[in-house]
């Protein structure tokens, strides 16, 4: 694993023996422009009177707000695309309050705003905050060491870092592509490809959105036609699927013209195969996302069953464009988290898993082997035991050799060996 490069100010945190006595050192580890935030003062007072659950909530809220600032600095248009945001358009820092914390963490990680190590520990902090802070009725009390580690991680992975430099500005890119026809697309494609892979998807999303507008600049449209096929080849399957889903949404919401332009774009990039049958993917993906959102909420064990039931009621002919989201939702709910699993949701999860086709089984193993969120969960003992149960559930399914290899490893290895395997795999995936 690569060594995390921290600002020199963070060294102050290593000198802290007591949060209540050495709070000035804690503040010195934080970026200067954040040190006077009221949340820091409130956290100090909470610690002095033993209210650790309140202290971590103040620090968490400040860390999340600082991630908002970093998103604005980097480019909020990238963030919207990175999380496939379907709500009200995100323009300002206030708009980001509508975004869930897990999406803030996921989006900033996807864009490279926070490092791979931060993704793991901030997710851990989010779960602690949801279950042990004053934000919700706590599961228990936090001791001094746990409180210190929580605060240290929020500072280490967010509050000590400066705001990021702006990414390749989409606004400027669109303006340049609208001003003059390109003779060849190779040069601009090379510039985009040499950017972080984290922003390839947001750039293509934005070009697609401009392309389908009824008043799209003719020069821009010409240039998009020139470069879009190359960009399509470098983005992920999730990006391709999400653009196909927007085609269906346009058909239902904005009418034939928008849908026709979207279809034109998909033909241009050889992406017609991603168009869903009868637009079912919109429904499947929406219900699957509901289950994913429920899973990440603090009271997920209570909320998941109803969403799992609704997803199961849609049947088992899953459109290919929705399959990844569908499988991720079912797998997250089935595996649970380090605190347990939603037992009442398992009846529906098991039915959905038992009815997977060969394509579904391939996608399931791909998530287990390659999805950073699933792999992270499988670095905890409880989910590891449940992945063994999952293998028993699908043991009669037809598997390809590489899938059989994963199956054999999970069924024949000890829980500790499986956990260690996924711990190591997580760090490898997080750095990609």
Coordinates of N, CA and C in Angstrom, one line a residue, residues 30-127:
X30 N -5.4 20.7 12.1 CA -6.5 21.0 11.2 C -6.0 22.2 10.3
X31 N -6.5 22.2 9.0 CA -6.2 23.2 8.1 C -6.5 24.6 8.7
X32 N -5.7 25.6 8.6 CA -5.9 26.9 9.3 C -7.2 27.5 9.1
X33 N -7.8 27.5 7.9 CA -9.0 28.2 7.6 C -10.2 27.4 8.3
X34 N -10.0 26.3 8.8 CA -11.1 25.5 9.5 C -11.0 25.6 11.0
X35 N -9.9 26.1 11.5 CA -9.6 26.0 13.0 C -10.6 26.8 13.8
X36 N -11.2 27.9 13.3 CA -12.1 28.7 14.1 C -13.6 28.3 13.9
X37 N -13.8 27.2 13.3 CA -15.2 26.7 13.1 C -15.8 26.4 14.5
X38 N -17.1 26.8 14.7 CA -17.8 26.6 16.0 C -17.9 25.2 16.3
X39 N -18.0 24.3 15.3 CA -18.1 22.9 15.6 C -16.9 22.3 16.4
X40 N -15.7 22.9 16.1 CA -14.5 22.5 16.9 C -14.6 22.9 18.3
X41 N -15.0 24.1 18.6 CA -15.2 24.6 19.9 C -16.3 23.7 20.7
X42 N -17.4 23.4 20.0 CA -18.4 22.6 20.6 C -17.9 21.2 20.9
X43 N -17.1 20.6 20.0 CA -16.6 19.3 20.2 C -15.7 19.3 21.5
X44 N -14.9 20.3 21.6 CA -14.0 20.4 22.8 C -14.8 20.5 24.1
X45 N -15.9 21.3 24.1 CA -16.7 21.4 25.3 C -17.4 20.1 25.6
X46 N -17.8 19.4 24.6 CA -18.5 18.1 24.8 C -17.5 17.1 25.4
X47 N -16.3 17.1 24.9 CA -15.3 16.1 25.5 C -15.0 16.5 26.9
X48 N -14.9 17.7 27.2 CA -14.6 18.2 28.6 C -15.6 17.7 29.6
X49 N -16.9 17.5 29.2 CA -17.9 17.0 30.1 C -18.3 15.6 29.9
X50 N -17.5 14.9 29.0 CA -17.7 13.5 28.9 C -18.7 13.1 27.8
X51 N -19.2 14.0 27.0 CA -20.2 13.7 26.0 C -19.5 13.4 24.6
X52 N -18.9 12.2 24.6 CA -18.1 11.8 23.4 C -19.0 11.6 22.2
X53 N -20.3 11.1 22.5 CA -21.2 10.9 21.4 C -21.6 12.2 20.7
X54 N -21.6 13.3 21.4 CA -21.9 14.6 20.8 C -20.6 15.2 20.1
X55 N -19.5 14.9 20.7 CA -18.2 15.4 20.1 C -18.0 14.9 18.7
X56 N -18.2 13.5 18.6 CA -17.9 13.0 17.3 C -18.9 13.4 16.2
X57 N -20.1 13.8 16.7 CA -21.1 14.3 15.7 C -20.7 15.7 15.2
X58 N -20.2 16.5 16.1 CA -19.7 17.9 15.7 C -18.6 17.7 14.7
X59 N -17.6 16.9 15.0 CA -16.5 16.7 14.1 C -16.9 16.1 12.8
X60 N -17.8 15.1 12.8 CA -18.3 14.5 11.6 C -18.9 15.5 10.7
X61 N -19.8 16.3 11.2 CA -20.5 17.3 10.4 C -19.6 18.3 9.8
X62 N -18.5 18.6 10.5 CA -17.5 19.5 10.0 C -16.7 18.9 8.9
X63 N -16.4 17.6 9.0 CA -15.7 16.8 8.0 C -16.5 16.7 6.7
X64 N -17.8 16.4 6.9 CA -18.6 16.3 5.7 C -18.8 17.7 5.0
X65 N -18.9 18.7 5.8 CA -19.0 20.1 5.2 C -17.7 20.4 4.5
X66 N -16.6 20.0 5.0 CA -15.3 20.3 4.3 C -15.2 19.5 3.0
X67 N -15.8 18.3 3.0 CA -15.9 17.6 1.7 C -16.7 18.3 0.7
X68 N -17.8 19.0 1.2 CA -18.6 19.8 0.3 C -17.7 20.9 -0.3
X69 N -16.9 21.5 0.5 CA -16.0 22.6 0.0 C -15.0 22.0 -1.0
X70 N -14.5 20.9 -0.8 CA -13.6 20.3 -1.7 C -14.3 19.9 -3.0
X71 N -15.5 19.5 -2.9 CA -16.3 19.2 -4.2 C -16.5 20.5 -5.0
X72 N -16.8 21.5 -4.3 CA -17.0 22.8 -5.0 C -15.7 23.3 -5.6
X73 N -14.6 23.1 -4.9 CA -13.3 23.5 -5.4 C -12.9 22.7 -6.7
X74 N -13.2 21.4 -6.6 CA -12.8 20.5 -7.7 C -13.7 20.7 -8.9
X75 N -15.0 20.8 -8.7 CA -16.0 21.0 -9.8 C -17.2 20.2 -9.5
X76 N -18.3 20.9 -9.0 CA -19.5 20.1 -8.6 C -20.1 19.4 -9.8
X77 N -19.9 19.8 -11.0 CA -20.5 19.2 -12.2 C -19.9 17.8 -12.3
X78 N -18.6 17.6 -11.9 CA -18.0 16.2 -11.9 C -18.7 15.4 -10.9
X79 N -18.9 15.9 -9.7 CA -19.5 15.2 -8.6 C -20.8 14.6 -9.0
X80 N -21.7 15.5 -9.5 CA -23.0 15.0 -9.9 C -23.0 13.8 -10.8
X81 N -22.1 13.8 -11.8 CA -22.0 12.7 -12.7 C -21.4 11.5 -12.0
X82 N -20.4 11.7 -11.1 CA -19.7 10.6 -10.4 C -20.7 9.7 -9.6
X83 N -21.7 10.3 -9.0 CA -22.7 9.6 -8.2 C -24.0 9.3 -9.0
X84 N -24.0 9.6 -10.3 CA -25.2 9.4 -11.1 C -26.4 10.1 -10.4
X85 N -26.2 11.4 -10.0 CA -27.3 12.1 -9.3 C -28.5 12.4 -10.2
X86 N -29.7 12.0 -9.6 CA -30.9 12.1 -10.4 C -31.8 13.2 -9.8
X87 N -31.4 13.8 -8.7 CA -32.3 14.8 -8.0 C -32.2 16.2 -8.6
X88 N -32.5 17.1 -7.8 CA -32.4 18.5 -8.2 C -31.0 18.9 -8.6
X89 N -30.8 19.6 -9.6 CA -29.4 19.9 -10.1 C -28.6 20.5 -9.0
X90 N -27.4 20.0 -8.8 CA -26.4 20.5 -7.8 C -25.6 21.6 -8.4
X91 N -25.8 22.8 -7.8 CA -25.0 24.0 -8.2 C -24.2 24.6 -7.2
X92 N -24.6 24.6 -5.9 CA -24.0 25.3 -4.8 C -23.7 24.3 -3.7
X93 N -22.9 24.8 -2.7 CA -22.6 24.0 -1.5 C -23.8 23.7 -0.7
X94 N -24.8 24.6 -0.7 CA -26.1 24.3 0.0 C -26.8 23.2 -0.7
X95 N -26.8 23.0 -2.0 CA -27.4 21.9 -2.7 C -26.9 20.6 -2.2
X96 N -25.6 20.5 -1.8 CA -25.0 19.3 -1.4 C -25.6 18.7 -0.1
X97 N -26.3 19.5 0.6 CA -27.0 19.0 1.8 C -28.0 18.0 1.5
X98 N -28.5 18.0 0.2 CA -29.5 17.0 -0.2 C -28.8 15.6 -0.5
X99 N -27.5 15.6 -0.6 CA -26.8 14.3 -0.9 C -26.5 13.6 0.4
X100 N -26.7 12.3 0.4 CA -26.4 11.4 1.5 C -24.9 11.3 1.8
X101 N -24.5 11.2 3.1 CA -23.1 11.1 3.4 C -22.3 10.0 2.7
X102 N -22.9 8.9 2.5 CA -22.2 7.8 1.9 C -21.9 8.2 0.4
X103 N -22.9 8.9 -0.2 CA -22.6 9.4 -1.6 C -21.5 10.5 -1.6
X104 N -21.5 11.3 -0.6 CA -20.4 12.3 -0.5 C -19.0 11.6 -0.5
X105 N -18.9 10.6 0.4 CA -17.7 9.8 0.5 C -17.4 9.1 -0.8
X106 N -18.4 8.4 -1.4 CA -18.2 7.7 -2.6 C -17.8 8.6 -3.8
X107 N -18.5 9.7 -3.9 CA -18.2 10.6 -5.0 C -16.8 11.3 -4.9
X108 N -16.4 11.7 -3.7 CA -15.1 12.3 -3.6 C -14.0 11.3 -3.8
X109 N -14.3 10.1 -3.4 CA -13.3 9.0 -3.6 C -13.2 8.7 -5.1
X110 N -14.3 8.6 -5.8 CA -14.4 8.4 -7.2 C -13.6 9.4 -8.0
X111 N -13.7 10.6 -7.6 CA -13.0 11.7 -8.3 C -11.5 11.9 -7.9
X112 N -11.1 11.1 -6.9 CA -9.7 11.2 -6.4 C -9.5 12.4 -5.5
X113 N -10.6 13.0 -5.0 CA -10.4 14.1 -4.0 C -9.9 13.6 -2.7
X114 N -10.4 12.4 -2.3 CA -9.8 11.8 -1.1 C -9.1 10.5 -1.5
X115 N -8.0 10.1 -0.8 CA -7.2 9.0 -1.2 C -8.0 7.7 -0.9
X116 N -7.4 6.6 -1.4 CA -8.1 5.3 -1.3 C -8.2 4.9 0.2
X117 N -7.2 5.2 1.0 CA -7.2 4.8 2.4 C -8.4 5.6 3.1
X118 N -8.6 6.8 2.7 CA -9.7 7.6 3.3 C -11.1 7.0 3.1
X119 N -11.3 6.4 1.9 CA -12.5 5.7 1.6 C -12.9 4.7 2.7
X120 N -11.9 3.9 3.1 CA -12.2 2.8 4.1 C -12.5 3.4 5.5
X121 N -11.6 4.3 5.9 CA -11.8 4.8 7.3 C -12.9 5.8 7.4
X122 N -13.2 6.6 6.4 CA -14.4 7.5 6.5 C -15.7 6.7 6.5
X123 N -15.7 5.6 5.7 CA -16.9 4.7 5.8 C -17.1 4.1 7.2
X124 N -16.0 3.8 7.8 CA -16.0 3.3 9.2 C -16.5 4.4 10.1
X125 N -16.0 5.6 9.9 CA -16.4 6.7 10.8 C -17.9 7.0 10.6
X126 N -18.4 6.9 9.3 CA -19.8 7.1 9.1 C -20.7 6.1 9.8
X127 N -20.3 4.8 9.8 CA -21.0 3.8 10.5 C -21.0 4.0 12.0

